[in-house]
């Protein structure tokens, strides 16, 4: 089979990244709906999670029970969840021509376990190579906002309940995350595009859509939009 033809049929892989309370899940849903209106088959998924096994690992990670392993051990668990998610959902969907919009992916491991948790960079890099392999995002949208604002939103959403494993880290941790995400965007400016997540939900959705159209102009035209 002509490999180029296979590549054209392949769905595109878009990830949304950022700190806490950035509104990623809302925007992931809105983007999938927008793609569907443009005639592009797409699904929304999330990490950690997205497959039954990965959702089970999510529950362990977010409960804080895995914190005793340290950031390196947590990174390995995020990696195991990601492996299953890719094998069972992401890779088959992309191969079938479905676009995948994922709320968080490997950049979150780089930021949270690498920059925030100080797991060794060599581990984070090697884990990403082994787990992600060829399934790298075509486009990553970094929803950037000051951690003070994001944490306040996340806490309002939790309605007084205690924050999960990472929400309850101190402000210094969340500032390190923001810097790490911005550094990734600077280092990989072709893949990662920044959106101001302090804007209104509608404005963010419009900005996300503009970035998607700019990145994939031919595909959108070919799909009748
Ligand atoms: P969320 O669904 O509310 O974003 O929760 C996921 C949490 O897990 C969030 O605090 C970020 C954290 N996380 C990591 O620490 N490393 C990772 O690789 C991923 C995907 C998420």
JSON list of C-alpha atoms and ligand atoms in Angstrom, two decimals:
[
{"chain": "A", "resi": 1, "resn": "UNK", "atom": "CA", "xyz": [0.00, 0.00, 0.00]},
{"chain": "A", "resi": 2, "resn": "UNK", "atom": "CA", "xyz": [1.20, 3.52, -0.73]},
{"chain": "A", "resi": 3, "resn": "UNK", "atom": "CA", "xyz": [2.44, 4.81, 2.67]},
{"chain": "A", "resi": 4, "resn": "UNK", "atom": "CA", "xyz": [1.54, 8.40, 1.77]},
{"chain": "A", "resi": 5, "resn": "UNK", "atom": "CA", "xyz": [-2.07, 7.42, 1.14]},
{"chain": "A", "resi": 6, "resn": "UNK", "atom": "CA", "xyz": [-2.17, 5.70, 4.53]},
{"chain": "A", "resi": 7, "resn": "UNK", "atom": "CA", "xyz": [-0.80, 8.87, 6.16]},
{"chain": "A", "resi": 8, "resn": "UNK", "atom": "CA", "xyz": [-3.46, 11.04, 4.51]},
{"chain": "A", "resi": 9, "resn": "UNK", "atom": "CA", "xyz": [-6.21, 8.79, 5.84]},
{"chain": "A", "resi": 10, "resn": "UNK", "atom": "CA", "xyz": [-4.74, 8.79, 9.34]},
{"chain": "A", "resi": 11, "resn": "UNK", "atom": "CA", "xyz": [-6.63, 10.93, 11.85]},
{"chain": "A", "resi": 12, "resn": "UNK", "atom": "CA", "xyz": [-4.86, 13.85, 13.48]},
{"chain": "A", "resi": 13, "resn": "UNK", "atom": "CA", "xyz": [-3.81, 13.80, 17.11]},
{"chain": "A", "resi": 14, "resn": "UNK", "atom": "CA", "xyz": [-4.44, 17.00, 19.09]},
{"chain": "A", "resi": 15, "resn": "UNK", "atom": "CA", "xyz": [-3.60, 17.38, 22.78]},
{"chain": "A", "resi": 16, "resn": "UNK", "atom": "CA", "xyz": [-4.64, 20.09, 25.24]},
{"chain": "A", "resi": 17, "resn": "UNK", "atom": "CA", "xyz": [-2.21, 20.89, 28.03]},
{"chain": "A", "resi": 18, "resn": "UNK", "atom": "CA", "xyz": [-1.80, 23.30, 30.92]},
{"chain": "A", "resi": 19, "resn": "UNK", "atom": "CA", "xyz": [-2.03, 23.64, 34.67]},
{"chain": "A", "resi": 20, "resn": "UNK", "atom": "CA", "xyz": [-5.05, 23.15, 36.91]},
{"chain": "A", "resi": 21, "resn": "UNK", "atom": "CA", "xyz": [-8.36, 24.88, 36.19]},
{"chain": "A", "resi": 22, "resn": "UNK", "atom": "CA", "xyz": [-7.47, 25.94, 32.64]},
{"chain": "A", "resi": 23, "resn": "UNK", "atom": "CA", "xyz": [-10.73, 24.63, 31.15]},
{"chain": "A", "resi": 24, "resn": "UNK", "atom": "CA", "xyz": [-9.14, 21.91, 29.03]},
{"chain": "A", "resi": 25, "resn": "UNK", "atom": "CA", "xyz": [-11.95, 19.36, 29.27]},
{"chain": "A", "resi": 26, "resn": "UNK", "atom": "CA", "xyz": [-14.58, 21.91, 28.20]},
{"chain": "A", "resi": 27, "resn": "UNK", "atom": "CA", "xyz": [-12.44, 22.96, 25.26]},
{"chain": "A", "resi": 28, "resn": "UNK", "atom": "CA", "xyz": [-11.74, 19.34, 24.29]},
{"chain": "A", "resi": 29, "resn": "UNK", "atom": "CA", "xyz": [-15.49, 18.69, 24.11]},
{"chain": "A", "resi": 30, "resn": "UNK", "atom": "CA", "xyz": [-16.13, 21.89, 22.17]},
{"chain": "A", "resi": 31, "resn": "UNK", "atom": "CA", "xyz": [-13.35, 21.13, 19.70]},
{"chain": "A", "resi": 32, "resn": "UNK", "atom": "CA", "xyz": [-14.70, 17.64, 19.01]},
{"chain": "A", "resi": 33, "resn": "UNK", "atom": "CA", "xyz": [-18.17, 19.10, 18.42]},
{"chain": "A", "resi": 34, "resn": "UNK", "atom": "CA", "xyz": [-16.70, 21.73, 16.08]},
{"chain": "A", "resi": 35, "resn": "UNK", "atom": "CA", "xyz": [-14.75, 19.11, 14.14]},
{"chain": "A", "resi": 36, "resn": "UNK", "atom": "CA", "xyz": [-17.90, 17.01, 13.83]},
{"chain": "A", "resi": 37, "resn": "UNK", "atom": "CA", "xyz": [-19.77, 20.03, 12.40]},
{"chain": "A", "resi": 38, "resn": "UNK", "atom": "CA", "xyz": [-16.93, 20.35, 9.88]},
{"chain": "A", "resi": 39, "resn": "UNK", "atom": "CA", "xyz": [-17.48, 16.72, 8.88]},
{"chain": "A", "resi": 40, "resn": "UNK", "atom": "CA", "xyz": [-14.37, 15.41, 10.65]},
{"chain": "A", "resi": 41, "resn": "UNK", "atom": "CA", "xyz": [-14.89, 12.29, 12.78]},
{"chain": "A", "resi": 42, "resn": "UNK", "atom": "CA", "xyz": [-13.31, 12.99, 16.16]},
{"chain": "A", "resi": 43, "resn": "UNK", "atom": "CA", "xyz": [-13.38, 11.75, 19.72]},
{"chain": "A", "resi": 44, "resn": "UNK", "atom": "CA", "xyz": [-12.48, 13.36, 23.03]},
{"chain": "A", "resi": 45, "resn": "UNK", "atom": "CA", "xyz": [-10.48, 11.47, 25.62]},
{"chain": "A", "resi": 46, "resn": "UNK", "atom": "CA", "xyz": [-8.34, 12.27, 28.65]},
{"chain": "A", "resi": 47, "resn": "UNK", "atom": "CA", "xyz": [-5.24, 11.31, 30.61]},
{"chain": "A", "resi": 48, "resn": "UNK", "atom": "CA", "xyz": [-4.65, 9.70, 32.89]},
{"chain": "A", "resi": 49, "resn": "UNK", "atom": "CA", "xyz": [-7.49, 7.50, 31.69]},
{"chain": "A", "resi": 50, "resn": "UNK", "atom": "CA", "xyz": [-9.28, 6.85, 28.43]},
{"chain": "A", "resi": 51, "resn": "UNK", "atom": "CA", "xyz": [-9.30, 3.04, 28.72]},
{"chain": "A", "resi": 52, "resn": "UNK", "atom": "CA", "xyz": [-10.61, 0.86, 31.58]},
{"chain": "A", "resi": 53, "resn": "UNK", "atom": "CA", "xyz": [-7.14, -0.06, 32.83]},
{"chain": "A", "resi": 54, "resn": "UNK", "atom": "CA", "xyz": [-5.85, 3.50, 32.55]},
{"chain": "A", "resi": 55, "resn": "UNK", "atom": "CA", "xyz": [-8.93, 4.79, 34.45]},
{"chain": "A", "resi": 56, "resn": "UNK", "atom": "CA", "xyz": [-8.11, 2.31, 37.24]},
{"chain": "A", "resi": 57, "resn": "UNK", "atom": "CA", "xyz": [-4.53, 3.63, 37.36]},
{"chain": "A", "resi": 58, "resn": "UNK", "atom": "CA", "xyz": [-5.97, 7.19, 37.36]},
{"chain": "A", "resi": 59, "resn": "UNK", "atom": "CA", "xyz": [-7.92, 6.46, 40.53]},
{"chain": "A", "resi": 60, "resn": "UNK", "atom": "CA", "xyz": [-4.75, 5.26, 42.28]},
{"chain": "A", "resi": 61, "resn": "UNK", "atom": "CA", "xyz": [-2.67, 8.22, 41.10]},
{"chain": "A", "resi": 62, "resn": "UNK", "atom": "CA", "xyz": [-5.18, 10.97, 41.91]},
{"chain": "A", "resi": 63, "resn": "UNK", "atom": "CA", "xyz": [-6.00, 9.49, 45.33]},
{"chain": "A", "resi": 64, "resn": "UNK", "atom": "CA", "xyz": [-2.37, 10.17, 46.30]},
{"chain": "A", "resi": 65, "resn": "UNK", "atom": "CA", "xyz": [-1.76, 6.52, 47.19]},
{"chain": "A", "resi": 66, "resn": "UNK", "atom": "CA", "xyz": [1.06, 6.33, 44.63]},
{"chain": "A", "resi": 67, "resn": "UNK", "atom": "CA", "xyz": [2.82, 9.43, 45.99]},
{"chain": "A", "resi": 68, "resn": "UNK", "atom": "CA", "xyz": [4.88, 7.17, 48.24]},
{"chain": "A", "resi": 69, "resn": "UNK", "atom": "CA", "xyz": [6.68, 5.91, 45.10]},
{"chain": "A", "resi": 70, "resn": "UNK", "atom": "CA", "xyz": [8.02, 9.42, 44.51]},
{"chain": "A", "resi": 71, "resn": "UNK", "atom": "CA", "xyz": [7.77, 11.35, 41.26]},
{"chain": "A", "resi": 72, "resn": "UNK", "atom": "CA", "xyz": [9.74, 8.74, 39.29]},
{"chain": "A", "resi": 73, "resn": "UNK", "atom": "CA", "xyz": [7.37, 5.97, 40.35]},
{"chain": "A", "resi": 74, "resn": "UNK", "atom": "CA", "xyz": [4.36, 8.12, 39.58]},
{"chain": "A", "resi": 75, "resn": "UNK", "atom": "CA", "xyz": [5.84, 8.90, 36.14]},
{"chain": "A", "resi": 76, "resn": "UNK", "atom": "CA", "xyz": [6.10, 5.16, 35.48]},
{"chain": "A", "resi": 77, "resn": "UNK", "atom": "CA", "xyz": [2.44, 4.68, 36.44]},
{"chain": "A", "resi": 78, "resn": "UNK", "atom": "CA", "xyz": [1.35, 7.57, 34.20]},
{"chain": "A", "resi": 79, "resn": "UNK", "atom": "CA", "xyz": [3.42, 5.86, 31.49]},
{"chain": "A", "resi": 80, "resn": "UNK", "atom": "CA", "xyz": [1.70, 2.51, 32.04]},
{"chain": "A", "resi": 81, "resn": "UNK", "atom": "CA", "xyz": [-1.72, 4.17, 31.83]},
{"chain": "A", "resi": 82, "resn": "UNK", "atom": "CA", "xyz": [-0.64, 6.00, 28.65]},
{"chain": "A", "resi": 83, "resn": "UNK", "atom": "CA", "xyz": [0.61, 2.78, 27.05]},
{"chain": "A", "resi": 84, "resn": "UNK", "atom": "CA", "xyz": [-2.79, 1.13, 27.47]},
{"chain": "A", "resi": 85, "resn": "UNK", "atom": "CA", "xyz": [-4.65, 4.26, 26.34]},
{"chain": "A", "resi": 86, "resn": "UNK", "atom": "CA", "xyz": [-2.56, 4.46, 23.16]},
{"chain": "A", "resi": 87, "resn": "UNK", "atom": "CA", "xyz": [-2.85, 0.74, 22.40]},
{"chain": "A", "resi": 88, "resn": "UNK", "atom": "CA", "xyz": [-6.57, 0.43, 23.03]},
{"chain": "A", "resi": 89, "resn": "UNK", "atom": "CA", "xyz": [-7.97, 3.77, 21.96]},
{"chain": "A", "resi": 90, "resn": "UNK", "atom": "CA", "xyz": [-5.68, 6.39, 20.44]},
{"chain": "A", "resi": 91, "resn": "UNK", "atom": "CA", "xyz": [-3.66, 4.38, 17.89]},
{"chain": "A", "resi": 92, "resn": "UNK", "atom": "CA", "xyz": [-6.66, 2.38, 16.54]},
{"chain": "A", "resi": 93, "resn": "UNK", "atom": "CA", "xyz": [-8.77, 5.55, 16.24]},
{"chain": "A", "resi": 94, "resn": "UNK", "atom": "CA", "xyz": [-6.03, 7.44, 14.35]},
{"chain": "A", "resi": 95, "resn": "UNK", "atom": "CA", "xyz": [-5.47, 4.45, 12.05]},
{"chain": "A", "resi": 96, "resn": "UNK", "atom": "CA", "xyz": [-9.20, 4.38, 11.28]},
{"chain": "A", "resi": 97, "resn": "UNK", "atom": "CA", "xyz": [-9.12, 8.08, 10.30]},
{"chain": "A", "resi": 98, "resn": "UNK", "atom": "CA", "xyz": [-10.72, 9.41, 13.48]},
{"chain": "A", "resi": 99, "resn": "UNK", "atom": "CA", "xyz": [-9.19, 12.54, 14.97]},
{"chain": "A", "resi": 100, "resn": "UNK", "atom": "CA", "xyz": [-8.32, 12.28, 18.65]},
{"chain": "A", "resi": 101, "resn": "UNK", "atom": "CA", "xyz": [-8.52, 15.25, 21.03]},
{"chain": "A", "resi": 102, "resn": "UNK", "atom": "CA", "xyz": [-6.84, 14.36, 24.29]},
{"chain": "A", "resi": 103, "resn": "UNK", "atom": "CA", "xyz": [-7.14, 16.32, 27.55]},
{"chain": "A", "resi": 104, "resn": "UNK", "atom": "CA", "xyz": [-3.47, 16.08, 28.72]},
{"chain": "A", "resi": 105, "resn": "UNK", "atom": "CA", "xyz": [-0.76, 13.77, 27.38]},
{"chain": "A", "resi": 106, "resn": "UNK", "atom": "CA", "xyz": [3.02, 13.31, 27.69]},
{"chain": "A", "resi": 107, "resn": "UNK", "atom": "CA", "xyz": [3.79, 17.03, 28.21]},
{"chain": "A", "resi": 108, "resn": "UNK", "atom": "CA", "xyz": [1.94, 16.73, 31.53]},
{"chain": "A", "resi": 109, "resn": "UNK", "atom": "CA", "xyz": [4.44, 14.08, 32.65]},
{"chain": "A", "resi": 110, "resn": "UNK", "atom": "CA", "xyz": [7.33, 16.32, 31.61]},
{"chain": "A", "resi": 111, "resn": "UNK", "atom": "CA", "xyz": [5.83, 19.22, 33.58]},
{"chain": "A", "resi": 112, "resn": "UNK", "atom": "CA", "xyz": [4.29, 17.54, 36.67]},
{"chain": "A", "resi": 113, "resn": "UNK", "atom": "CA", "xyz": [6.68, 14.65, 37.33]},
{"chain": "A", "resi": 114, "resn": "UNK", "atom": "CA", "xyz": [9.74, 16.18, 35.64]},
{"chain": "A", "resi": 115, "resn": "UNK", "atom": "CA", "xyz": [9.76, 19.91, 36.45]},
{"chain": "A", "resi": 116, "resn": "UNK", "atom": "CA", "xyz": [7.36, 19.80, 39.41]},
{"chain": "A", "resi": 117, "resn": "UNK", "atom": "CA", "xyz": [8.33, 16.48, 41.02]},
{"chain": "A", "resi": 118, "resn": "UNK", "atom": "CA", "xyz": [11.98, 16.53, 39.92]},
{"chain": "A", "resi": 119, "resn": "UNK", "atom": "CA", "xyz": [11.99, 12.99, 38.52]},
{"chain": "A", "resi": 120, "resn": "UNK", "atom": "CA", "xyz": [15.24, 12.51, 36.54]},
{"chain": "A", "resi": 121, "resn": "UNK", "atom": "CA", "xyz": [15.05, 14.05, 33.05]},
{"chain": "A", "resi": 122, "resn": "UNK", "atom": "CA", "xyz": [16.63, 10.92, 31.53]},
{"chain": "A", "resi": 123, "resn": "UNK", "atom": "CA", "xyz": [13.78, 8.80, 32.91]},
{"chain": "A", "resi": 124, "resn": "UNK", "atom": "CA", "xyz": [11.09, 11.17, 31.63]},
{"chain": "A", "resi": 125, "resn": "UNK", "atom": "CA", "xyz": [12.68, 11.29, 28.16]},
{"chain": "A", "resi": 126, "resn": "UNK", "atom": "CA", "xyz": [13.20, 7.56, 27.86]},
{"chain": "A", "resi": 127, "resn": "UNK", "atom": "CA", "xyz": [9.74, 6.77, 29.18]},
{"chain": "A", "resi": 128, "resn": "UNK", "atom": "CA", "xyz": [8.25, 9.12, 26.61]},
{"chain": "A", "resi": 129, "resn": "UNK", "atom": "CA", "xyz": [10.25, 7.47, 23.81]},
{"chain": "A", "resi": 130, "resn": "UNK", "atom": "CA", "xyz": [9.18, 3.99, 24.86]},
{"chain": "A", "resi": 131, "resn": "UNK", "atom": "CA", "xyz": [5.54, 4.75, 25.66]},
{"chain": "A", "resi": 132, "resn": "UNK", "atom": "CA", "xyz": [4.63, 7.34, 23.05]},
{"chain": "A", "resi": 133, "resn": "UNK", "atom": "CA", "xyz": [6.84, 6.08, 20.20]},
{"chain": "A", "resi": 134, "resn": "UNK", "atom": "CA", "xyz": [5.31, 7.20, 16.92]},
{"chain": "A", "resi": 135, "resn": "UNK", "atom": "CA", "xyz": [2.07, 8.39, 18.47]},
{"chain": "A", "resi": 136, "resn": "UNK", "atom": "CA", "xyz": [3.22, 11.98, 18.97]},
{"chain": "A", "resi": 137, "resn": "UNK", "atom": "CA", "xyz": [0.67, 14.78, 18.87]},
{"chain": "A", "resi": 138, "resn": "UNK", "atom": "CA", "xyz": [0.37, 16.66, 15.57]},
{"chain": "A", "resi": 139, "resn": "UNK", "atom": "CA", "xyz": [-0.75, 19.75, 17.49]},
{"chain": "A", "resi": 140, "resn": "UNK", "atom": "CA", "xyz": [-0.67, 20.64, 21.17]},
{"chain": "A", "resi": 141, "resn": "UNK", "atom": "CA", "xyz": [-2.65, 23.56, 22.53]},
{"chain": "A", "resi": 142, "resn": "UNK", "atom": "CA", "xyz": [-1.20, 24.95, 25.72]},
{"chain": "A", "resi": 143, "resn": "UNK", "atom": "CA", "xyz": [-3.92, 26.67, 27.74]},
{"chain": "A", "resi": 144, "resn": "UNK", "atom": "CA", "xyz": [-1.84, 29.11, 29.74]},
{"chain": "A", "resi": 145, "resn": "UNK", "atom": "CA", "xyz": [-2.95, 31.01, 32.81]},
{"chain": "A", "resi": 146, "resn": "UNK", "atom": "CA", "xyz": [-1.48, 32.17, 36.14]},
{"chain": "A", "resi": 147, "resn": "UNK", "atom": "CA", "xyz": [-1.63, 29.28, 38.63]},
{"chain": "A", "resi": 148, "resn": "UNK", "atom": "CA", "xyz": [-3.38, 31.47, 41.23]},
{"chain": "A", "resi": 149, "resn": "UNK", "atom": "CA", "xyz": [-6.36, 31.85, 38.88]},
{"chain": "A", "resi": 150, "resn": "UNK", "atom": "CA", "xyz": [-6.37, 28.21, 37.78]},
{"chain": "A", "resi": 151, "resn": "UNK", "atom": "CA", "xyz": [-6.19, 26.84, 41.32]},
{"chain": "A", "resi": 152, "resn": "UNK", "atom": "CA", "xyz": [-8.99, 29.12, 42.49]},
{"chain": "A", "resi": 153, "resn": "UNK", "atom": "CA", "xyz": [-11.16, 27.84, 39.61]},
{"chain": "A", "resi": 154, "resn": "UNK", "atom": "CA", "xyz": [-10.28, 24.22, 40.36]},
{"chain": "A", "resi": 155, "resn": "UNK", "atom": "CA", "xyz": [-11.18, 24.73, 44.02]},
{"chain": "A", "resi": 156, "resn": "UNK", "atom": "CA", "xyz": [-14.51, 26.36, 43.15]},
{"chain": "A", "resi": 157, "resn": "UNK", "atom": "CA", "xyz": [-15.23, 23.39, 40.90]},
{"chain": "A", "resi": 158, "resn": "UNK", "atom": "CA", "xyz": [-14.41, 20.98, 43.76]},
{"chain": "A", "resi": 159, "resn": "UNK", "atom": "CA", "xyz": [-16.91, 22.97, 45.87]},
{"chain": "A", "resi": 160, "resn": "UNK", "atom": "CA", "xyz": [-15.00, 22.79, 49.14]},
{"chain": "A", "resi": 161, "resn": "UNK", "atom": "CA", "xyz": [-13.78, 19.19, 48.72]},
{"chain": "A", "resi": 162, "resn": "UNK", "atom": "CA", "xyz": [-10.05, 18.64, 49.30]},
{"chain": "A", "resi": 163, "resn": "UNK", "atom": "CA", "xyz": [-7.96, 19.01, 46.13]},
{"chain": "A", "resi": 164, "resn": "UNK", "atom": "CA", "xyz": [-6.64, 15.86, 44.49]},
{"chain": "A", "resi": 165, "resn": "UNK", "atom": "CA", "xyz": [-3.00, 14.71, 44.60]},
{"chain": "A", "resi": 166, "resn": "UNK", "atom": "CA", "xyz": [-1.63, 17.53, 42.43]},
{"chain": "A", "resi": 167, "resn": "UNK", "atom": "CA", "xyz": [-4.09, 20.36, 43.09]},
{"chain": "A", "resi": 168, "resn": "UNK", "atom": "CA", "xyz": [-2.99, 20.29, 46.72]},
{"chain": "A", "resi": 169, "resn": "UNK", "atom": "CA", "xyz": [0.70, 20.90, 45.88]},
{"chain": "A", "resi": 170, "resn": "UNK", "atom": "CA", "xyz": [1.97, 24.37, 46.87]},
{"chain": "A", "resi": 171, "resn": "UNK", "atom": "CA", "xyz": [2.02, 27.45, 44.67]},
{"chain": "A", "resi": 172, "resn": "UNK", "atom": "CA", "xyz": [5.75, 27.04, 43.95]},
{"chain": "A", "resi": 173, "resn": "UNK", "atom": "CA", "xyz": [5.01, 23.64, 42.37]},
{"chain": "A", "resi": 174, "resn": "UNK", "atom": "CA", "xyz": [2.27, 25.12, 40.18]},
{"chain": "A", "resi": 175, "resn": "UNK", "atom": "CA", "xyz": [4.50, 28.04, 39.13]},
{"chain": "A", "resi": 176, "resn": "UNK", "atom": "CA", "xyz": [7.19, 25.52, 38.11]},
{"chain": "A", "resi": 177, "resn": "UNK", "atom": "CA", "xyz": [4.57, 23.70, 36.01]},
{"chain": "A", "resi": 178, "resn": "UNK", "atom": "CA", "xyz": [3.58, 26.85, 34.17]},
{"chain": "A", "resi": 179, "resn": "UNK", "atom": "CA", "xyz": [7.23, 27.64, 33.39]},
{"chain": "A", "resi": 180, "resn": "UNK", "atom": "CA", "xyz": [7.82, 24.04, 32.24]},
{"chain": "A", "resi": 181, "resn": "UNK", "atom": "CA", "xyz": [4.84, 24.12, 29.86]},
{"chain": "A", "resi": 182, "resn": "UNK", "atom": "CA", "xyz": [5.96, 27.50, 28.45]},
{"chain": "A", "resi": 183, "resn": "UNK", "atom": "CA", "xyz": [9.50, 26.13, 27.99]},
{"chain": "A", "resi": 184, "resn": "UNK", "atom": "CA", "xyz": [8.11, 23.14, 26.07]},
{"chain": "A", "resi": 185, "resn": "UNK", "atom": "CA", "xyz": [6.13, 25.55, 23.86]},
{"chain": "A", "resi": 186, "resn": "UNK", "atom": "CA", "xyz": [9.25, 27.63, 23.20]},
{"chain": "A", "resi": 187, "resn": "UNK", "atom": "CA", "xyz": [11.35, 24.56, 22.39]},
{"chain": "A", "resi": 188, "resn": "UNK", "atom": "CA", "xyz": [8.70, 22.95, 20.14]},
{"chain": "A", "resi": 189, "resn": "UNK", "atom": "CA", "xyz": [6.97, 25.98, 18.68]},
{"chain": "A", "resi": 190, "resn": "UNK", "atom": "CA", "xyz": [5.84, 24.10, 15.55]},
{"chain": "A", "resi": 191, "resn": "UNK", "atom": "CA", "xyz": [3.86, 21.58, 17.59]},
{"chain": "A", "resi": 192, "resn": "UNK", "atom": "CA", "xyz": [2.80, 23.61, 20.63]},
{"chain": "A", "resi": 193, "resn": "UNK", "atom": "CA", "xyz": [0.62, 26.72, 20.34]},
{"chain": "A", "resi": 194, "resn": "UNK", "atom": "CA", "xyz": [-0.32, 28.87, 23.32]},
{"chain": "A", "resi": 195, "resn": "UNK", "atom": "CA", "xyz": [-3.84, 30.08, 24.07]},
{"chain": "A", "resi": 196, "resn": "UNK", "atom": "CA", "xyz": [-4.66, 32.62, 26.78]},
{"chain": "A", "resi": 197, "resn": "UNK", "atom": "CA", "xyz": [-6.85, 30.62, 29.17]},
{"chain": "A", "resi": 198, "resn": "UNK", "atom": "CA", "xyz": [-7.94, 33.71, 31.12]},
{"chain": "A", "resi": 199, "resn": "UNK", "atom": "CA", "xyz": [-10.19, 34.66, 28.16]},
{"chain": "A", "resi": 200, "resn": "UNK", "atom": "CA", "xyz": [-13.89, 33.71, 28.06]},
{"chain": "A", "resi": 201, "resn": "UNK", "atom": "CA", "xyz": [-14.87, 30.17, 27.15]},
{"chain": "A", "resi": 202, "resn": "UNK", "atom": "CA", "xyz": [-16.21, 31.33, 23.76]},
{"chain": "A", "resi": 203, "resn": "UNK", "atom": "CA", "xyz": [-13.09, 33.34, 22.97]},
{"chain": "A", "resi": 204, "resn": "UNK", "atom": "CA", "xyz": [-10.86, 30.41, 23.86]},
{"chain": "A", "resi": 205, "resn": "UNK", "atom": "CA", "xyz": [-12.93, 28.08, 21.67]},
{"chain": "A", "resi": 206, "resn": "UNK", "atom": "CA", "xyz": [-12.61, 30.52, 18.75]},
{"chain": "A", "resi": 207, "resn": "UNK", "atom": "CA", "xyz": [-8.85, 30.78, 19.27]},
{"chain": "A", "resi": 208, "resn": "UNK", "atom": "CA", "xyz": [-8.47, 27.00, 19.48]},
{"chain": "A", "resi": 209, "resn": "UNK", "atom": "CA", "xyz": [-10.46, 26.60, 16.27]},
{"chain": "A", "resi": 210, "resn": "UNK", "atom": "CA", "xyz": [-8.33, 29.21, 14.49]},
{"chain": "A", "resi": 211, "resn": "UNK", "atom": "CA", "xyz": [-5.17, 27.32, 15.50]},
{"chain": "A", "resi": 212, "resn": "UNK", "atom": "CA", "xyz": [-6.60, 24.02, 14.29]},
{"chain": "A", "resi": 213, "resn": "UNK", "atom": "CA", "xyz": [-7.58, 25.51, 10.92]},
{"chain": "A", "resi": 214, "resn": "UNK", "atom": "CA", "xyz": [-4.17, 27.09, 10.52]},
{"chain": "A", "resi": 215, "resn": "UNK", "atom": "CA", "xyz": [-2.41, 23.82, 11.30]},
{"chain": "A", "resi": 216, "resn": "UNK", "atom": "CA", "xyz": [-4.54, 21.63, 9.04]},
{"chain": "A", "resi": 217, "resn": "UNK", "atom": "CA", "xyz": [-5.81, 23.89, 6.22]},
{"chain": "A", "resi": 218, "resn": "UNK", "atom": "CA", "xyz": [-5.89, 21.25, 3.48]},
{"chain": "A", "resi": 219, "resn": "UNK", "atom": "CA", "xyz": [-7.67, 18.70, 5.61]},
{"chain": "A", "resi": 220, "resn": "UNK", "atom": "CA", "xyz": [-10.36, 21.15, 6.68]},
{"chain": "A", "resi": 221, "resn": "UNK", "atom": "CA", "xyz": [-10.99, 22.20, 3.07]},
{"chain": "A", "resi": 222, "resn": "UNK", "atom": "CA", "xyz": [-11.04, 18.59, 1.98]},
{"chain": "A", "resi": 223, "resn": "UNK", "atom": "CA", "xyz": [-13.65, 17.98, 4.63]},
{"chain": "A", "resi": 224, "resn": "UNK", "atom": "CA", "xyz": [-15.88, 20.69, 3.25]},
{"chain": "A", "resi": 225, "resn": "UNK", "atom": "CA", "xyz": [-15.25, 23.50, 5.72]},
{"chain": "B", "resi": 1, "resn": "LIG", "atom": "P1", "xyz": [-7.30, 16.47, 35.50]},
{"chain": "B", "resi": 1, "resn": "LIG", "atom": "O1", "xyz": [-8.05, 15.47, 34.74]},
{"chain": "B", "resi": 1, "resn": "LIG", "atom": "O2", "xyz": [-8.11, 17.28, 36.42]},
{"chain": "B", "resi": 1, "resn": "LIG", "atom": "O3", "xyz": [-6.41, 17.31, 34.67]},
{"chain": "B", "resi": 1, "resn": "LIG", "atom": "O4", "xyz": [-6.39, 15.61, 36.52]},
{"chain": "B", "resi": 1, "resn": "LIG", "atom": "C1", "xyz": [-5.27, 14.94, 36.14]},
{"chain": "B", "resi": 1, "resn": "LIG", "atom": "C2", "xyz": [-4.19, 15.26, 37.14]},
{"chain": "B", "resi": 1, "resn": "LIG", "atom": "O5", "xyz": [-3.08, 14.42, 36.91]},
{"chain": "B", "resi": 1, "resn": "LIG", "atom": "C3", "xyz": [-3.70, 16.69, 37.06]},
{"chain": "B", "resi": 1, "resn": "LIG", "atom": "O6", "xyz": [-3.44, 17.18, 38.36]},
{"chain": "B", "resi": 1, "resn": "LIG", "atom": "C4", "xyz": [-2.40, 16.56, 36.32]},
{"chain": "B", "resi": 1, "resn": "LIG", "atom": "C5", "xyz": [-1.91, 15.19, 36.70]},
{"chain": "B", "resi": 1, "resn": "LIG", "atom": "N1", "xyz": [-1.09, 14.54, 35.67]},
{"chain": "B", "resi": 1, "resn": "LIG", "atom": "C6", "xyz": [0.26, 14.31, 35.94]},
{"chain": "B", "resi": 1, "resn": "LIG", "atom": "O7", "xyz": [0.74, 14.66, 37.01]},
{"chain": "B", "resi": 1, "resn": "LIG", "atom": "N2", "xyz": [1.03, 13.68, 34.98]},
{"chain": "B", "resi": 1, "resn": "LIG", "atom": "C7", "xyz": [0.51, 13.26, 33.79]},
{"chain": "B", "resi": 1, "resn": "LIG", "atom": "O8", "xyz": [1.23, 12.70, 32.96]},
{"chain": "B", "resi": 1, "resn": "LIG", "atom": "C8", "xyz": [-0.90, 13.49, 33.53]},
{"chain": "B", "resi": 1, "resn": "LIG", "atom": "C9", "xyz": [-1.50, 13.04, 32.24]},
{"chain": "B", "resi": 1, "resn": "LIG", "atom": "C10", "xyz": [-1.65, 14.14, 34.49]}
]
